[in-house]
Coordinates of C-alpha atoms in Angstrom, one line a residue:
X1 CA -60.0 -48.8 9.9
X2 CA -61.2 -52.5 10.0
X3 CA -58.9 -55.4 10.7
X4 CA -59.4 -58.3 8.3
X5 CA -57.5 -61.5 9.1
X6 CA -54.8 -59.5 10.8
X7 CA -53.6 -58.1 7.5
X8 CA -53.0 -54.5 6.4
X9 CA -55.2 -52.7 4.0
X10 CA -54.1 -50.2 1.4
X11 CA -54.9 -47.3 3.7
X12 CA -52.8 -48.8 6.5
X13 CA -49.8 -49.3 4.2
X14 CA -50.1 -45.7 3.0
X15 CA -50.2 -44.3 6.5
X16 CA -47.2 -46.4 7.5
X17 CA -45.2 -45.2 4.5
X18 CA -46.0 -41.6 5.2
X19 CA -45.1 -41.9 8.9
X20 CA -42.0 -43.9 8.1
X21 CA -40.8 -41.4 5.7
X22 CA -41.3 -38.7 8.2
X23 CA -39.4 -40.6 10.9
X24 CA -36.5 -41.2 8.5
X25 CA -36.4 -37.5 7.6
X26 CA -36.5 -36.5 11.2
X27 CA -33.7 -38.9 12.0
X28 CA -31.6 -37.5 9.2
X29 CA -32.3 -33.9 10.4
X30 CA -31.6 -34.9 14.0
X31 CA -28.2 -36.3 12.9
X32 CA -27.4 -33.0 11.2
X33 CA -28.2 -31.1 14.3
X34 CA -26.1 -33.4 16.4
X35 CA -23.2 -33.1 14.0
X36 CA -23.5 -29.3 14.0
X37 CA -23.7 -29.3 17.8
X38 CA -20.6 -31.5 18.0
X39 CA -18.4 -29.8 15.4
X40 CA -19.6 -26.2 15.9
X41 CA -21.0 -23.9 13.3
X42 CA -19.3 -23.8 9.9
X43 CA -18.0 -20.2 9.5
X44 CA -17.7 -18.8 5.9
X45 CA -14.2 -18.1 4.8
X46 CA -13.9 -14.4 4.1
X47 CA -12.1 -13.4 0.9
X48 CA -8.5 -12.2 1.1
X49 CA -9.6 -8.7 0.2
X50 CA -12.8 -7.5 1.8
X51 CA -14.9 -4.4 1.0
X52 CA -13.9 -2.8 4.3
X53 CA -10.2 -3.1 3.6
X54 CA -8.2 0.0 2.8
X55 CA -4.7 -0.5 1.4
X56 CA -2.1 2.3 1.9
X57 CA 1.1 0.9 0.4
X58 CA 2.1 -1.4 -2.5
X59 CA 5.3 -2.8 -4.0
X60 CA 5.8 -4.9 -7.2
X61 CA 9.3 -6.5 -6.9
X62 CA 8.7 -8.5 -10.1
X63 CA 6.1 -8.5 -12.8
X64 CA 3.7 -11.1 -11.4
X65 CA 4.2 -10.4 -7.7
X66 CA 2.3 -7.7 -5.8
X67 CA 2.3 -7.0 -2.1
X68 CA -0.2 -4.6 -0.5
X69 CA -0.4 -3.4 3.2
X70 CA -3.1 -1.4 5.0
X71 CA -5.7 -1.2 7.7
X72 CA -5.3 -3.2 10.9
X73 CA -1.9 -4.6 10.0
X74 CA -3.2 -6.4 6.9
X75 CA -0.7 -7.7 4.3
X76 CA -1.8 -9.5 1.2
X77 CA 0.2 -10.9 -1.6
X78 CA -0.5 -12.0 -5.2
X79 CA 1.7 -14.2 -7.4
X80 CA -0.4 -13.8 -10.5
X81 CA -0.7 -10.0 -11.1
X82 CA -3.7 -9.6 -8.8
X83 CA -5.9 -12.4 -10.0
X84 CA -5.8 -14.1 -6.7
X85 CA -4.6 -13.1 -3.2
X86 CA -3.5 -14.6 0.1
X87 CA -3.4 -13.0 3.5
X88 CA -0.1 -13.0 5.3
X89 CA -0.6 -12.8 9.1
X90 CA 1.6 -10.2 10.9
X91 CA 0.4 -10.1 14.5
X92 CA 0.1 -6.3 13.9
X93 CA -3.2 -4.6 14.6
X94 CA -2.3 -0.9 13.7
X95 CA -2.4 0.4 10.2
X96 CA 0.5 -0.3 8.0
X97 CA 1.3 2.7 5.9
X98 CA 3.8 1.4 3.3
X99 CA 5.8 -1.6 2.0
X100 CA 8.8 -2.0 -0.2
X101 CA 10.9 -5.1 -1.2
X102 CA 14.4 -5.8 -2.2
X103 CA 13.4 -9.0 -4.1
X104 CA 10.5 -11.6 -4.0
X105 CA 11.7 -13.0 -0.7
X106 CA 12.8 -9.9 1.3
X107 CA 10.6 -7.0 2.2
X108 CA 9.8 -4.5 4.9
X109 CA 6.6 -2.7 6.0
X110 CA 6.1 0.3 8.3
X111 CA 3.2 1.9 10.0
X112 CA 1.5 3.5 12.9
X113 CA 3.0 3.5 16.4
X114 CA 6.5 3.2 14.7
X115 CA 5.8 -0.4 13.7
X116 CA 8.4 -2.1 11.4
X117 CA 8.0 -5.7 10.2
X118 CA 10.3 -7.6 7.9
X119 CA 10.3 -10.9 6.0
X120 CA 13.0 -13.0 4.4
X121 CA 10.8 -15.8 3.2
X122 CA 8.3 -14.2 0.8
X123 CA 6.0 -13.2 3.6
X124 CA 5.4 -16.6 5.1
X125 CA 6.5 -15.1 8.3
X126 CA 6.8 -11.5 9.4
X127 CA 8.9 -10.3 12.3
X128 CA 8.5 -7.1 14.2
X129 CA 11.9 -5.3 14.8
X130 CA 12.9 -2.6 17.2
X131 CA 13.5 0.9 15.9
X132 CA 14.4 4.3 17.5
X133 CA 11.3 6.0 18.9
X134 CA 10.1 9.4 19.9
X135 CA 8.8 10.0 23.4
X136 CA 6.0 12.1 21.9
X137 CA 4.4 10.2 19.0
X138 CA 5.5 7.6 16.5
X139 CA 4.2 6.9 13.0
X140 CA 6.2 5.8 10.0
X141 CA 4.7 6.8 6.7
X142 CA 7.0 5.7 3.9
X143 CA 9.8 3.1 3.4
X144 CA 12.2 2.7 0.5
X145 CA 14.5 -0.3 -0.2
X146 CA 17.8 0.3 -2.0
X147 CA 20.6 -1.9 -3.3
X148 CA 22.7 -4.1 -1.0
X149 CA 20.1 -4.5 1.7
X150 CA 19.8 -0.8 2.7
X151 CA 16.5 0.9 3.4
X152 CA 15.2 4.2 4.6
X153 CA 12.0 5.0 6.4
X154 CA 10.4 8.4 7.3
X155 CA 7.6 9.6 9.5
X156 CA 6.4 12.0 12.1
X157 CA 8.5 14.1 14.5
X158 CA 11.1 14.4 11.8
X159 CA 11.9 10.7 11.8
X160 CA 14.4 9.5 9.2
X161 CA 15.6 6.0 9.8
X162 CA 18.3 4.0 8.1
X163 CA 19.0 0.2 7.8
X164 CA 21.9 -1.6 6.1
X165 CA 21.0 -5.2 7.1
X166 CA 17.8 -5.9 5.2
X167 CA 15.7 -4.1 7.9
X168 CA 16.9 -6.1 10.9
X169 CA 18.2 -3.0 12.7
X170 CA 17.7 0.7 12.3
X171 CA 19.5 3.9 13.3
X172 CA 18.1 7.5 13.3
X173 CA 19.7 9.9 10.8
X174 CA 17.8 13.1 11.8
X175 CA 17.0 15.4 14.7
X176 CA 13.6 15.2 16.4
X177 CA 11.6 18.2 15.1
X178 CA 7.8 18.9 14.9
X179 CA 7.4 18.0 11.2
X180 CA 6.1 14.9 9.5
X181 CA 8.2 13.6 6.6
X182 CA 6.0 11.9 4.1
X183 CA 8.5 10.5 1.5
X184 CA 12.1 10.1 0.7
X185 CA 13.9 9.7 -2.6
X186 CA 17.5 8.9 -3.8
X187 CA 18.1 10.1 -7.4
X188 CA 21.7 8.8 -7.1
X189 CA 24.1 7.4 -4.4
X190 CA 25.0 10.8 -3.0
X191 CA 21.9 12.9 -3.2
X192 CA 18.7 12.4 -1.2
X193 CA 15.5 14.3 -0.6
X194 CA 12.7 14.2 2.0
X195 CA 9.4 16.1 1.7
X196 CA 6.7 16.7 4.3
X197 CA 4.0 18.9 5.7
X198 CA 3.7 22.6 5.1
X199 CA 5.9 22.4 2.1
X200 CA 8.9 21.2 4.1
X201 CA 11.9 19.8 2.2
X202 CA 15.4 18.7 3.0
X203 CA 18.4 17.6 0.9
X204 CA 21.4 15.5 1.6
X205 CA 24.5 15.5 -0.5
X206 CA 26.3 12.7 1.4
X207 CA 24.0 9.8 1.0
X208 CA 21.7 10.7 3.9
X209 CA 24.4 11.2 6.6
X210 CA 23.6 14.9 7.0
X211 CA 20.6 17.0 5.9
X212 CA 20.0 20.6 5.0
X213 CA 16.7 22.4 5.0
X214 CA 15.5 23.8 1.6
X215 CA 13.5 27.0 1.4
X216 CA 9.8 26.0 1.0
X217 CA 8.2 26.7 -2.4
X218 CA 4.7 26.4 -1.0
X219 CA 2.9 26.2 2.4
X220 CA 0.9 23.2 1.2
X221 CA 2.1 19.8 2.4
X222 CA 4.2 17.7 0.1
X223 CA 3.1 14.0 0.1
X224 CA 5.6 12.3 -2.3
X225 CA 8.7 12.8 -4.4
X226 CA 10.2 10.8 -7.2
X227 CA 13.1 11.2 -9.7
X228 CA 13.6 9.7 -13.1
X229 CA 17.4 10.6 -13.1
X230 CA 19.8 12.6 -11.1
X231 CA 18.5 15.9 -12.5
X232 CA 14.7 15.5 -13.2
X233 CA 12.3 15.1 -10.3
X234 CA 8.7 15.8 -9.3
X235 CA 7.1 16.3 -5.9
X236 CA 3.3 16.3 -5.3
X237 CA 1.0 17.4 -2.5
X238 CA -2.3 18.7 -1.2
X239 CA -4.7 20.8 -3.3
X240 CA -3.1 19.6 -6.6
X241 CA 0.4 20.9 -5.8
X242 CA 3.0 19.7 -8.2
X243 CA 6.7 20.9 -8.1
X244 CA 9.3 20.0 -10.7
X245 CA 13.0 20.3 -11.0
X246 CA 15.4 19.7 -14.0
X247 CA 18.6 20.8 -12.3
X248 CA 18.9 18.2 -9.5
X249 CA 16.9 20.3 -7.1
X250 CA 18.8 23.5 -7.3
X251 CA 15.5 25.1 -8.2
X252 CA 11.9 23.9 -8.0
X253 CA 9.0 25.4 -10.1
X254 CA 5.3 25.1 -9.5
X255 CA 3.4 23.2 -12.2
X256 CA -0.2 23.5 -13.1
X257 CA -1.5 19.9 -13.0
X258 CA -5.1 20.8 -13.8
X259 CA -6.7 19.7 -10.6
X260 CA -7.4 21.1 -7.1
X261 CA -7.6 17.6 -5.6
X262 CA -5.0 16.2 -3.2
X263 CA -2.2 14.2 -4.7
X264 CA -0.7 11.6 -2.5
X265 CA 1.9 9.8 -4.6
X266 CA 3.9 10.1 -7.9
X267 CA 6.0 7.7 -9.9
X268 CA 8.1 7.8 -13.1
X269 CA 6.8 5.0 -15.4
X270 CA 9.6 5.0 -18.0
X271 CA 7.6 7.1 -20.4
X272 CA 5.6 9.6 -18.2
X273 CA 5.0 10.9 -14.7
X274 CA 1.8 9.5 -13.0
X275 CA 0.4 10.9 -9.8
X276 CA -2.7 9.7 -7.9
X277 CA -4.9 11.2 -5.2
X278 CA -8.5 12.0 -4.1
X279 CA -11.7 11.1 -5.9
X280 CA -10.1 8.8 -8.4
X281 CA -7.9 11.5 -9.9
X282 CA -4.9 10.5 -12.0
X283 CA -2.4 13.1 -13.3
X284 CA 0.0 12.3 -16.1
X285 CA 3.0 14.4 -17.1
X286 CA 5.4 14.5 -20.0
X287 CA 9.1 13.5 -19.3
X288 CA 10.3 17.1 -19.3
X289 CA 7.4 18.1 -17.0
X290 CA 6.0 20.7 -19.5
X291 CA 2.7 19.1 -20.2
X292 CA 0.3 17.7 -17.6
X293 CA -3.2 16.3 -17.8
X294 CA -5.7 15.5 -15.0
X295 CA -8.5 13.0 -15.4
X296 CA -10.4 10.3 -13.5
X297 CA -9.3 6.7 -13.7
X298 CA -13.0 5.7 -13.9
X299 CA -16.4 7.3 -13.8
X300 CA -17.5 4.4 -11.6
X301 CA -14.6 4.7 -9.0
X302 CA -14.2 7.9 -7.1
X303 CA -12.1 6.4 -4.4
X304 CA -9.0 8.1 -2.9
X305 CA -5.6 6.5 -3.7
X306 CA -2.5 6.9 -1.6
X307 CA 0.2 4.9 -3.5
X308 CA 1.3 4.1 -7.0
X309 CA 4.1 1.9 -8.3
X310 CA 5.4 1.1 -11.8
X311 CA 4.6 -2.3 -13.3
X312 CA 6.5 -1.8 -16.6
X313 CA 3.4 -1.8 -18.8
X314 CA 1.4 0.6 -16.5
X315 CA 1.1 1.2 -12.8
X316 CA -0.6 -0.4 -9.8
X317 CA -2.6 1.8 -7.5
X318 CA -3.9 1.3 -4.0
X319 CA -6.1 3.1 -1.6
X320 CA -9.9 2.8 -0.9
X321 CA -9.8 0.6 -4.1
X322 CA -6.9 -1.0 -5.9
X323 CA -6.1 -2.0 -9.5
X324 CA -4.0 -1.4 -12.6
X325 CA -4.0 1.8 -14.6
X326 CA -2.8 0.7 -18.0
X327 CA -3.0 2.6 -21.3
X328 CA -5.7 4.9 -20.0
X329 CA -7.8 2.1 -18.6
X330 CA -8.7 1.3 -15.0
X331 CA -8.7 -2.4 -14.2
X332 CA -9.8 -3.0 -10.6
X333 CA -8.7 -6.1 -8.8
X334 CA -9.2 -8.0 -5.5
X335 CA -12.6 -7.0 -4.1
X336 CA -14.5 -9.9 -2.5

């Protein structure tokens, strides 16, 4: 490069432009690094429902509102029929097994280690409450909310709990025995039923104050029970077990549901019985219980499902996947 009269040649100008551009770029990049170092790394916000989540309980207190609970104390809520979800922190780290609600503001969830949490503000805050406990083991499996702020919860070691103040306090209504109760149902104000492992079943004729054992119809565990009126009910269980009654439980008959797969929950959906279980199976039954059909909700979804709740125009199902079963069509929701 040759200096001529102290001026810059074309080559000099080109070199300065290139170098200057590089310095500006370096300065900008350096500023980014400083900003990152000062503010810390920007963490991606996970979706409300992740692939690793497993939901075990669900409630739909009104048509557009869905609450789900599951692994590691997670509670999520949707206000738009599952199109979007928000996580509601609970402070709980054990699995929550079930949830039920009195209305859109008041709900109760139960789970492992005898955990009970309640909300009165739509889930903005959840409060853990004290409940009677066993000295051996504690796990609450199902909770049912009834009129007037009453609720019932059942679980291991023969646990049957009752609350009459929107879940704020609980009393035990059963003796401690080595049996897990998996569900409880009230077909009317006086009669109540609990079902559990090894075909165990008990009945109360005084609103749950006292309970009497019922002779088991099967040795297979019963996982859920539901009634459509004071006389007609269905209980489901392992290995495709379905029991039906049309006389208020005076007698129970075994029903061929057409599947050997485990069934974990059953609901009356105003027009038919719907039960769900392993490998994406759904079993539908006629109102009188005479006709039953087993099928898969989807060829692309072979997940197990533990809970089903009526939505009026179908049902909402949760488990290893979640979604609506409506008019014979599976509509998954919520996966991030």
